[in-house]
Coordinates of N, CA and C in Angstrom, one line a residue:
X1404 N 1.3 24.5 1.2 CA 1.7 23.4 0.4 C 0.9 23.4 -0.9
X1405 N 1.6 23.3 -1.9 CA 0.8 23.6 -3.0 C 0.7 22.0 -3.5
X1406 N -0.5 21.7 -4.2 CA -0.6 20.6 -4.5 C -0.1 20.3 -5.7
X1407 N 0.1 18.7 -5.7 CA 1.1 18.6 -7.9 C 0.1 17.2 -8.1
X1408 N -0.5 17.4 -8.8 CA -1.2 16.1 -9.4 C -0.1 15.4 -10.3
X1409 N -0.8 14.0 -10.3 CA -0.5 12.9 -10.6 C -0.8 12.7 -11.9
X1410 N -1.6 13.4 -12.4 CA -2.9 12.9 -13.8 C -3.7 12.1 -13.0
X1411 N -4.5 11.5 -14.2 CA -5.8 11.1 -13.8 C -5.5 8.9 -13.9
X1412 N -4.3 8.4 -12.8 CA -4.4 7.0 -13.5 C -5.3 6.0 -13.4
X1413 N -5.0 5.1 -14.8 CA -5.9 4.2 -15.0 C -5.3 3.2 -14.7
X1414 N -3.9 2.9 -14.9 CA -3.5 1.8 -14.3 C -2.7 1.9 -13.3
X1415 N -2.9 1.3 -11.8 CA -2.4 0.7 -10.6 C -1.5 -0.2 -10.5
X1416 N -0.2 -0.5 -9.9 CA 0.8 -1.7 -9.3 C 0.1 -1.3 -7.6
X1417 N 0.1 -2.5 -7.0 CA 0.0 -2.0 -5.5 C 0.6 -3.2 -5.1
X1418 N 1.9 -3.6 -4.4 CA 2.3 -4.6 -3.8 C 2.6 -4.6 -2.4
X1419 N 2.4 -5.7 -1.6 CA 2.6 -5.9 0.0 C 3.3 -7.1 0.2
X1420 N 4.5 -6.7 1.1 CA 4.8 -8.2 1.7 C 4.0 -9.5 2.4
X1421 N 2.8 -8.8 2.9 CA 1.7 -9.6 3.8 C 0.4 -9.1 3.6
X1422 N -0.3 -10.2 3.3 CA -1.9 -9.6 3.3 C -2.2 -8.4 4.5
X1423 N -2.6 -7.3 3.9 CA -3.3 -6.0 4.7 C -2.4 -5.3 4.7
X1424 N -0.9 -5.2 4.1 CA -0.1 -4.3 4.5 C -0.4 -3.2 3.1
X1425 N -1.2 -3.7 2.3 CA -1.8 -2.9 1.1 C -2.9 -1.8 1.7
X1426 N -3.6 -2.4 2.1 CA -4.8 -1.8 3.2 C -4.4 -0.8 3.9
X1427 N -3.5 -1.4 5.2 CA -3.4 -0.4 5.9 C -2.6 0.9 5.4
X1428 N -1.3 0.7 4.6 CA -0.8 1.8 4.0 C -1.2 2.5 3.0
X1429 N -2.2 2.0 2.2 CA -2.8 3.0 1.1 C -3.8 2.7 1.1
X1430 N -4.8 1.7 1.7 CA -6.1 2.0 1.1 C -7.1 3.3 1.2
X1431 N -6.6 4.4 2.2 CA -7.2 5.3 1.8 C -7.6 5.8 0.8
X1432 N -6.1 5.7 -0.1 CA -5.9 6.1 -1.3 C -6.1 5.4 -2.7
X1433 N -6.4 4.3 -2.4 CA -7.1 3.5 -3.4 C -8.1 3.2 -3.1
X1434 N -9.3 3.2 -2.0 CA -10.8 4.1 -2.1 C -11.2 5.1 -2.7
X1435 N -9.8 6.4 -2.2 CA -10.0 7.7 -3.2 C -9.8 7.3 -5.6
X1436 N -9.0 6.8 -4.9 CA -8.4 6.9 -6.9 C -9.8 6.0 -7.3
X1437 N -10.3 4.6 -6.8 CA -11.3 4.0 -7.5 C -12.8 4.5 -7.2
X1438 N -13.0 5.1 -6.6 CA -14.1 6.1 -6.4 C -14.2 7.2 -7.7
X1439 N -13.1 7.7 -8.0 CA -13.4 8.5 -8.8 C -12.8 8.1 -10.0
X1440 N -12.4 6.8 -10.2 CA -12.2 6.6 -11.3 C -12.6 5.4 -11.9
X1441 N -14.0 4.6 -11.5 CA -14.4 3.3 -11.9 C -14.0 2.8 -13.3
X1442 N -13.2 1.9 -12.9 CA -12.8 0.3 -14.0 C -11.9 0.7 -13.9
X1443 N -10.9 1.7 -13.1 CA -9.6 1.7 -12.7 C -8.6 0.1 -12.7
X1444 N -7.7 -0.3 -13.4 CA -7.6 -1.5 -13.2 C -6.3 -1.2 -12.4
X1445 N -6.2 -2.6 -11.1 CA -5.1 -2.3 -10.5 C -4.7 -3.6 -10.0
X1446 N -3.6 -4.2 -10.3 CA -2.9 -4.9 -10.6 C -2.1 -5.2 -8.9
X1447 N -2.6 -6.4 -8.2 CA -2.1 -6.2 -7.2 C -0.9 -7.5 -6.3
X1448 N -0.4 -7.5 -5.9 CA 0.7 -8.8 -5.7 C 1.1 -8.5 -4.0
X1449 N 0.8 -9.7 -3.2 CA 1.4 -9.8 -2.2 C 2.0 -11.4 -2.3
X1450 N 3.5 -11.4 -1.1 CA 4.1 -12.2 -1.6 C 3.9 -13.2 -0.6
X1451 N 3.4 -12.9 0.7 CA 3.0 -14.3 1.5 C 1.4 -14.4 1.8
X1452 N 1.3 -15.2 2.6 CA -0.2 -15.7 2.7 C -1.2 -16.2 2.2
X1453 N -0.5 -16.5 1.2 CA -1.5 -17.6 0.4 C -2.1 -18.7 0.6
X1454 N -3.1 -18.9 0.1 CA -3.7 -20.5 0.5 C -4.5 -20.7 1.8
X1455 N -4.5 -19.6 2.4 CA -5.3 -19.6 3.7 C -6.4 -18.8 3.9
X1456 N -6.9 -18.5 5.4 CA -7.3 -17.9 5.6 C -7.1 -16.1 5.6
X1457 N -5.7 -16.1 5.6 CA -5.1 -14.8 5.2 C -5.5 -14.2 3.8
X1458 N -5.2 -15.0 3.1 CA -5.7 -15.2 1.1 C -7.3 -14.5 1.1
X1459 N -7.8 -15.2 1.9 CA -9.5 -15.2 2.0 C -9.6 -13.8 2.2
X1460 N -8.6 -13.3 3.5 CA -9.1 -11.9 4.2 C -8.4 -10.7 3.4
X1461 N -7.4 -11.2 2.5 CA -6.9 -10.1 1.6 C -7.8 -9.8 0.4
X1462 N -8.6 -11.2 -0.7 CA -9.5 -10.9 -1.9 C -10.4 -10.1 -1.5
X1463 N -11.1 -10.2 -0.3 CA -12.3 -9.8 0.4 C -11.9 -8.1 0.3
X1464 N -10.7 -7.9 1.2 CA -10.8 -6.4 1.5 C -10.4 -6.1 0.4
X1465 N -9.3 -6.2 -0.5 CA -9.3 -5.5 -1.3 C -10.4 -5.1 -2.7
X1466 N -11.1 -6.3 -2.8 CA -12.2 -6.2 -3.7 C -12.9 -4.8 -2.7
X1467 N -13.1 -4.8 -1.6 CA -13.4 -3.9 -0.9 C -13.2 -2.3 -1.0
X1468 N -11.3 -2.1 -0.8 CA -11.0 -1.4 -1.1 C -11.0 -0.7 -2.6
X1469 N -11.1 -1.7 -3.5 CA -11.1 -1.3 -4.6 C -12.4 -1.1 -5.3
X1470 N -13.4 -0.6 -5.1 CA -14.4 -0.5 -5.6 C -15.0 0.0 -7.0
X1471 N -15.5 -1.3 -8.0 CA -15.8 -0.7 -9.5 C -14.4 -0.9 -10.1
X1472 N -13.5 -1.1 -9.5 CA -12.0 -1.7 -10.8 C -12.1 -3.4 -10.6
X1473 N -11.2 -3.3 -12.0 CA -10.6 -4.4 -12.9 C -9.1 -4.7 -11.7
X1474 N -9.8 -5.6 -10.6 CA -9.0 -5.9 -9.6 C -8.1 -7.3 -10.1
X1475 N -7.3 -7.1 -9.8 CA -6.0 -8.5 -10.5 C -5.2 -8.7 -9.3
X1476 N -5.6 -9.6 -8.2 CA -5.0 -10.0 -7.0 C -4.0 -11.3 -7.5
X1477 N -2.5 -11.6 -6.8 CA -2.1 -12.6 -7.0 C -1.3 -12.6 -5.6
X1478 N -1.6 -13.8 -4.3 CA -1.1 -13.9 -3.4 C -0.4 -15.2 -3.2
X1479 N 1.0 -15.0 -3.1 CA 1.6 -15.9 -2.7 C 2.0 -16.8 -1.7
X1480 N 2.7 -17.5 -1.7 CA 3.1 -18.1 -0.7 C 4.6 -18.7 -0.1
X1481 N 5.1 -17.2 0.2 CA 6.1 -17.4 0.7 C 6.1 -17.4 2.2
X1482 N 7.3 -17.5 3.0 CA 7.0 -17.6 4.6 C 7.0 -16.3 5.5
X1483 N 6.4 -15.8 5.7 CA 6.2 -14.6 6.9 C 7.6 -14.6 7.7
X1484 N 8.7 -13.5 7.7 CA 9.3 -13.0 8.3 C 10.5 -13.7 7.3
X1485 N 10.6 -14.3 6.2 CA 11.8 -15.2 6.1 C 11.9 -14.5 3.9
X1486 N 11.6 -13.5 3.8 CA 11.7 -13.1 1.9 C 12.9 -13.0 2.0
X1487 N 14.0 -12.1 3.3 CA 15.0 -12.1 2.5 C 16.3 -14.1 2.1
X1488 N 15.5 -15.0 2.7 CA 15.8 -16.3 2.3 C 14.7 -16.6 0.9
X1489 N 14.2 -15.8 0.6 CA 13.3 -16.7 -0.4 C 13.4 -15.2 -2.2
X1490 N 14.6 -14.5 -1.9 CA 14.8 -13.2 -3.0 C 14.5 -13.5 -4.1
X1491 N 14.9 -14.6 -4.6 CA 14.7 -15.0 -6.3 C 13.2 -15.6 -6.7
X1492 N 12.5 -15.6 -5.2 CA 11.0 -16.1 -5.9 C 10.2 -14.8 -5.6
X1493 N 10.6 -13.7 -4.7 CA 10.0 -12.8 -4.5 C 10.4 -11.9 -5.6
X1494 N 11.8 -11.7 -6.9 CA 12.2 -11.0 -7.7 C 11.7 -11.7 -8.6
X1495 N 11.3 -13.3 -8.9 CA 10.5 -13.4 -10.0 C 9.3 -12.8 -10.4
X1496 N 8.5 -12.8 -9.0 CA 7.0 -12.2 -8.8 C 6.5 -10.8 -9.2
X1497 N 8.1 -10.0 -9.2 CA 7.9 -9.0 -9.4 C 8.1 -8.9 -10.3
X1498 N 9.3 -8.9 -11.4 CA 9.4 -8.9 -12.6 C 8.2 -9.9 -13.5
X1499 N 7.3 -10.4 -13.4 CA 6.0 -11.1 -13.7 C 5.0 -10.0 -13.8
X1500 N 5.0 -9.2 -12.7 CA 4.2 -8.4 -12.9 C 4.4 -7.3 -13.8
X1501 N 5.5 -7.3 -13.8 CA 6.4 -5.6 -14.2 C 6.1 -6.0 -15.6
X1502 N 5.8 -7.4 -15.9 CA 5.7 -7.6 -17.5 C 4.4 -7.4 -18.2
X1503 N 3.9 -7.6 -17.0 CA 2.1 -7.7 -17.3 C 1.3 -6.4 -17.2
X1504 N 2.1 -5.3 -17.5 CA 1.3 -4.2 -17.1 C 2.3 -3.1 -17.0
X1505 N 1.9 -2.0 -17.7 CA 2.8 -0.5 -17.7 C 2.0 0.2 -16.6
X1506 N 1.9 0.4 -15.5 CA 0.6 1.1 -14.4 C 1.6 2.9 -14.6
X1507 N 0.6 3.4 -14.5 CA 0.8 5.2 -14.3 C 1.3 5.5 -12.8
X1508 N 0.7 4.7 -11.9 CA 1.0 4.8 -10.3 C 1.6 3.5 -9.4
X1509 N 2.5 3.2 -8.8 CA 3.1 2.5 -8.1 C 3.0 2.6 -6.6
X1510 N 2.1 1.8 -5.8 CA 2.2 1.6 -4.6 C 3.0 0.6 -4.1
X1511 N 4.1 1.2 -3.4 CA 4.7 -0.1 -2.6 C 5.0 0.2 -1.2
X1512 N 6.0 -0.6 -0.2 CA 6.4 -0.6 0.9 C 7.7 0.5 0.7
X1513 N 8.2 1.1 2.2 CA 9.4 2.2 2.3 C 10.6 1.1 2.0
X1514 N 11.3 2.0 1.4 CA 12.5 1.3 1.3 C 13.7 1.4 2.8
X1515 N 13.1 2.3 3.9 CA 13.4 1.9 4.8 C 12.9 1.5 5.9
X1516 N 12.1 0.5 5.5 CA 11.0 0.5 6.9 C 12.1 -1.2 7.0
X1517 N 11.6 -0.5 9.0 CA 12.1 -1.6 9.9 C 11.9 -3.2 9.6
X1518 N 10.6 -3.3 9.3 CA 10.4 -4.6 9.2 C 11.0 -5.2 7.2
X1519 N 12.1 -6.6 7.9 CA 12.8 -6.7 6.9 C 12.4 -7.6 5.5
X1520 N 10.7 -8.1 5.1 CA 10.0 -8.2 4.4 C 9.6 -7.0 3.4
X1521 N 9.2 -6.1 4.1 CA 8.5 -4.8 3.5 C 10.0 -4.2 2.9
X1522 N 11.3 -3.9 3.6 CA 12.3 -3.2 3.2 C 12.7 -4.0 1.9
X1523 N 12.6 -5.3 1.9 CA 13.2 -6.2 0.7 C 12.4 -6.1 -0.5
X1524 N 11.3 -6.2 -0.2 CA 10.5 -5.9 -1.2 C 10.3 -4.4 -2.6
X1525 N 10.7 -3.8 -1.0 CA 10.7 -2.0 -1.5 C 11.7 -2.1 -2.6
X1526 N 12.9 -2.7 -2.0 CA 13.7 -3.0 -2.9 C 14.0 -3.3 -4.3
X1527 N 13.6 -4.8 -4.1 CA 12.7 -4.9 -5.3 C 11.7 -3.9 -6.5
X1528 N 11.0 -3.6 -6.0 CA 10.1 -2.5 -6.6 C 11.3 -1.2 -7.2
X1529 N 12.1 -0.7 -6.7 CA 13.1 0.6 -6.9 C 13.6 -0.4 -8.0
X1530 N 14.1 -1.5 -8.1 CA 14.7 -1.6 -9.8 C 13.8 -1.6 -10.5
X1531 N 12.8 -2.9 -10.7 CA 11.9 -2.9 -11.5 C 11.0 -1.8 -12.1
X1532 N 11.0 -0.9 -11.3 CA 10.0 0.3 -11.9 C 10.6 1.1 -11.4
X1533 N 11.7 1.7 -12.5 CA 12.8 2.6 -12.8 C 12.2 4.1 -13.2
X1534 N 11.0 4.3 -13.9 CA 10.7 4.7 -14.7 C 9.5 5.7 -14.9
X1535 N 8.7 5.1 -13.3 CA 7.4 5.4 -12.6 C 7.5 6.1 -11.8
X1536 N 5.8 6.6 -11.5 CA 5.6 7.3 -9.9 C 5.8 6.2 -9.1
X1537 N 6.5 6.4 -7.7 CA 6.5 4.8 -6.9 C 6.0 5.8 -5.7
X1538 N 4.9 5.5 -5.1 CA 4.8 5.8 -3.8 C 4.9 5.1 -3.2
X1539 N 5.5 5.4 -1.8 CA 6.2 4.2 -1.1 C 5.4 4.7 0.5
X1540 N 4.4 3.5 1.0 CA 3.3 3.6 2.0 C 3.8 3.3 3.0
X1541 N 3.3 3.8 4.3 CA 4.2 3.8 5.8 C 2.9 2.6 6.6
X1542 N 3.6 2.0 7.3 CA 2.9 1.3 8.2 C 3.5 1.5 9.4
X1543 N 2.8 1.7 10.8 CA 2.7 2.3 11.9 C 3.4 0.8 12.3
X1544 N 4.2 0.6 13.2 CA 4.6 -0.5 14.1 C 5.5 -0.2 15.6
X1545 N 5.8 -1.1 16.2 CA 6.7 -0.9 17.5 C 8.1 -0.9 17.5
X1546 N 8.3 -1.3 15.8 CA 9.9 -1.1 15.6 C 10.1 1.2 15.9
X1547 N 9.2 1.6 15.8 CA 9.1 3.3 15.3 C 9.9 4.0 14.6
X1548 N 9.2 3.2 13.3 CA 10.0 3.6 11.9 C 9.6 4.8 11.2
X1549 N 8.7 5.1 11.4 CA 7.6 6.4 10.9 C 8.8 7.6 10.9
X1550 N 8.8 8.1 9.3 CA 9.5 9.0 8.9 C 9.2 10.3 9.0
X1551 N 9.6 11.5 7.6 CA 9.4 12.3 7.4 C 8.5 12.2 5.5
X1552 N 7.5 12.4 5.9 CA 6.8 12.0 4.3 C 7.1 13.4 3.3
X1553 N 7.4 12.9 2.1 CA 7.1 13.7 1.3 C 6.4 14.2 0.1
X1554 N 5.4 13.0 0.4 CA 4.1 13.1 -0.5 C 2.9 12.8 0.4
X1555 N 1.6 13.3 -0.1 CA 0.6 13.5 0.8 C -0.5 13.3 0.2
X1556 N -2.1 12.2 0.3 CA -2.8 12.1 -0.4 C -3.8 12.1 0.7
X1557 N -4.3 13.9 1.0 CA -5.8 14.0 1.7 C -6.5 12.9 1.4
X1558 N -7.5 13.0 2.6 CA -8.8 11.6 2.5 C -9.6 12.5 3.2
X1559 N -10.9 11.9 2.7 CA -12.0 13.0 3.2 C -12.2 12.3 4.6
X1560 N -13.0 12.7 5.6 CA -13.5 12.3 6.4 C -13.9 11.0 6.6
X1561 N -15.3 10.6 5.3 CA -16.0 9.7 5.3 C -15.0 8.6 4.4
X1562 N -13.8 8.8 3.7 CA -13.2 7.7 3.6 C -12.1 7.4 4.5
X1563 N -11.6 8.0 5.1 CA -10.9 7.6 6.3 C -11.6 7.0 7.5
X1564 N -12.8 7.4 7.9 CA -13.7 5.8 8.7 C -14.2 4.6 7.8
X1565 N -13.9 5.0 6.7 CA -14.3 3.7 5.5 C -13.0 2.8 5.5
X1566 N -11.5 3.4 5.3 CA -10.8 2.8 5.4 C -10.3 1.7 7.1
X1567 N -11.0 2.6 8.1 CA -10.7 2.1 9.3 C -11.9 1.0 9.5
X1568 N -12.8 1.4 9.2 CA -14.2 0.0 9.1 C -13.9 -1.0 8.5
X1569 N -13.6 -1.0 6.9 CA -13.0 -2.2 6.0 C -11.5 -3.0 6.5
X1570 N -11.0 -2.0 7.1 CA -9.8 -3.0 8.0 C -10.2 -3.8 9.2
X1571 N -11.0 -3.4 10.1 CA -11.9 -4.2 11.0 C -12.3 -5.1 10.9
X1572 N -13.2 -5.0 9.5 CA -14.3 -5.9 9.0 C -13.6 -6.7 8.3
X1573 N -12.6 -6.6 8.1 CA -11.9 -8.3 6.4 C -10.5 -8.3 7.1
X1574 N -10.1 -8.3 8.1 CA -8.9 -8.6 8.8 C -8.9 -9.2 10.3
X1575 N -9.9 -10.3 10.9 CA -10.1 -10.5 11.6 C -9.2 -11.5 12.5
X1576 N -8.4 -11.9 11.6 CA -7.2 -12.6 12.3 C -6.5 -11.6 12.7
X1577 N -6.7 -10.5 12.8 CA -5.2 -9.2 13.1 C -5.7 -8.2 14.5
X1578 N -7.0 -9.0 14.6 CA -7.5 -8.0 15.5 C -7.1 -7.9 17.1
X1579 N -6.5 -9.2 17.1 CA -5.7 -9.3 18.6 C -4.4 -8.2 18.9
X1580 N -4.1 -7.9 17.7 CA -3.0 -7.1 17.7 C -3.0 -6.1 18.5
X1581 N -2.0 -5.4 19.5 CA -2.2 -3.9 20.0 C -2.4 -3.3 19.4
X1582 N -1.6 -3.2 18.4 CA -1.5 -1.6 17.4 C -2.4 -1.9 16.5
X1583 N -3.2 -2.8 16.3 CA -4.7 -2.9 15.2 C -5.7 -2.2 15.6
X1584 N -6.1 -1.0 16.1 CA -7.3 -0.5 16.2 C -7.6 0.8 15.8
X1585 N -8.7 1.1 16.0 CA -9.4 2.8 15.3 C -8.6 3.2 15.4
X1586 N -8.3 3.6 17.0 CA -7.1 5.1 17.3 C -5.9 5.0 16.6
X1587 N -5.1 3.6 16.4 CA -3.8 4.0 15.6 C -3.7 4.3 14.2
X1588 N -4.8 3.9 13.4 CA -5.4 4.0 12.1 C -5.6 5.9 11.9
X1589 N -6.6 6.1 12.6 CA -7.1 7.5 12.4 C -6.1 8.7 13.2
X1590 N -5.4 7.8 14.5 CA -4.7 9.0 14.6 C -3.2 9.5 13.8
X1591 N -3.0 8.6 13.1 CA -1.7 8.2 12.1 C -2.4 9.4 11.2
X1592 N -3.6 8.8 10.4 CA -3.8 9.6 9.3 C -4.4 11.6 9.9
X1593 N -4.8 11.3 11.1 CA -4.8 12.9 11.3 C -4.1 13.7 11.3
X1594 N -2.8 13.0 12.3 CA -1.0 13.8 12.0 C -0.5 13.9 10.5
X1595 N -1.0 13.7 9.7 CA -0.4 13.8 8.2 C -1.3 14.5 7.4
X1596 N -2.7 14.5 8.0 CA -3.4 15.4 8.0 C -2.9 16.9 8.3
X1597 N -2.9 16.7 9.5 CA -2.1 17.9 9.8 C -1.6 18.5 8.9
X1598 N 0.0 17.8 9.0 CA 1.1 18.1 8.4 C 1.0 18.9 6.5
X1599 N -0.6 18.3 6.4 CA -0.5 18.6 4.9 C -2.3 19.7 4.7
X1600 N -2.3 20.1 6.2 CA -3.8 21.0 5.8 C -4.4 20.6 5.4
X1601 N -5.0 19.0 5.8 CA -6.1 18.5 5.4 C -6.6 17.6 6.6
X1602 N -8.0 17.4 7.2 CA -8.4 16.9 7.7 C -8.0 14.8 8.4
X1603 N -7.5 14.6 7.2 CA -7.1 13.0 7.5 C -5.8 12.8 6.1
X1604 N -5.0 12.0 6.2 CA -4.3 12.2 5.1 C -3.5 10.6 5.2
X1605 N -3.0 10.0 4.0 CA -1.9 8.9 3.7 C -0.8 9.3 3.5
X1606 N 0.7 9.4 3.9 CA 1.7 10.0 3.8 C 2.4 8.8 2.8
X1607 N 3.4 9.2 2.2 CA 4.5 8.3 1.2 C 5.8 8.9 1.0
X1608 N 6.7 8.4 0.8 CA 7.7 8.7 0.3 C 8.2 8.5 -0.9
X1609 N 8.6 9.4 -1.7 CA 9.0 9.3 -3.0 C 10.3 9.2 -3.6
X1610 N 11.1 8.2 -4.2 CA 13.0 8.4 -4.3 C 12.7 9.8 -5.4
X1611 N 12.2 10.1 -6.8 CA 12.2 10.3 -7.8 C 11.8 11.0 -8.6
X1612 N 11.1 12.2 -8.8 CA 10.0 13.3 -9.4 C 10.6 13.9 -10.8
X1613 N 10.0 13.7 -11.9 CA 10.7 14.1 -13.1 C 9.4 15.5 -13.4
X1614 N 10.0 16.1 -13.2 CA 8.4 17.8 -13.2 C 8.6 18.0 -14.9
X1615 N 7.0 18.3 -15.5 CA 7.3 19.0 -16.2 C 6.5 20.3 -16.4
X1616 N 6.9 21.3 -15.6 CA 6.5 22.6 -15.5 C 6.6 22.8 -16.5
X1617 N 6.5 23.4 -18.0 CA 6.1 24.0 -18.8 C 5.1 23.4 -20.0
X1618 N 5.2 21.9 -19.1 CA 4.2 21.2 -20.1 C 2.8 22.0 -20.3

């Protein structure tokens, strides 16, 4: 596998239908980018959980996740399981953002993932940022939606128990969950690991790649 860099970005979109679904699908990878790129600014929008204790557990981890950037959190408050009834306030949110910011990199949800929050949203994101890299981040569930990835962002060792510690530690309402623990976290990212000759890895899917080899 040969690797294709990205360039070096300085501005970040990262959106989630629900607080932590930012975290669990990419914060590998936005430990990695803001690590090596301090005052990284990254621009971030989830559309439910606001106002609560959810709100509390998402500023925390991602100020977390994001370490040394120009973090720009905006969490809303729409209803958990019900965006595709609420499309015109979750398409305002987005196009809000899309105005506030040209980012180099695009983290969102699969445009085919099972759960029908994350899929709507994805949606969303594919018009609005027509134009960009969109990586599109997998989250592990019991629907068993987990694809075939075609992009691959190694994690070293010590950020891959960093990402599984900081989900622990700032998501404590989630921890009742079956599928919330170490082993599904690390053993997700070691199979993609695998798959990409690297020790731990975050998998994505990409619709879009404009190459320019002779640049």
């Amino acid at each position: 596998m040969i690797p294709l860099s990205a360039g070096r970005p300085d501005r970040i979109v990262a959106v989630g239908a629900h607080c932590d679904d930012i975290a669990i699908g990419a914060g590998g990878t936005l430990l990695t980018l803001c690590l090596a790129r301090p005052g990284v600014r990254v621009d971030a929008l989830v559309l439910s959980g606001g106002g609560g204790e959810r709100e509390r557990e998402e500023r925390a981890a991602l100020a977390a996740f994001c370490p040394e950037a120009d973090l720009r959190l905006t969490v809303l408050k729409l209803p958990d399981g019900r965006m595709p009834a609420h499309w015109e306030e979750a398409k305002a949110a987005v196009e809000e953002l899309r105005e506030r910011t040209e980012p180099d990199l695009v983290l969102s949800p699969r445009t085919d993932d099972a759960h029908q929050d994350h899929r709507g949203l994805a949606k969303l994101m594919t018009t609005a940022y027509r134009d960009h890299l969109v990586l599109r981040y997998e989250i592990v569930k019991w629907d068993g939606d987990l694809g075939r990835p075609a992009a691959y962002q190694p994690l070293t060792p010590e950020v891959a128990e960093e990402k599984v510690r900081l989900l622990q530690e700032h998501y404590p309402s989630q921890r009742h969950r079956p599928w919330y623990d170490r082993e599904a976290f690390l053993g997700l990212a070691r199979i993609r690991g695998i798959e990409c000759h690297a020790r731990y890895a975050e998998a994505f899917d990409v619709a879009k790649l404009t190459l320019n080899l002779g640049g």
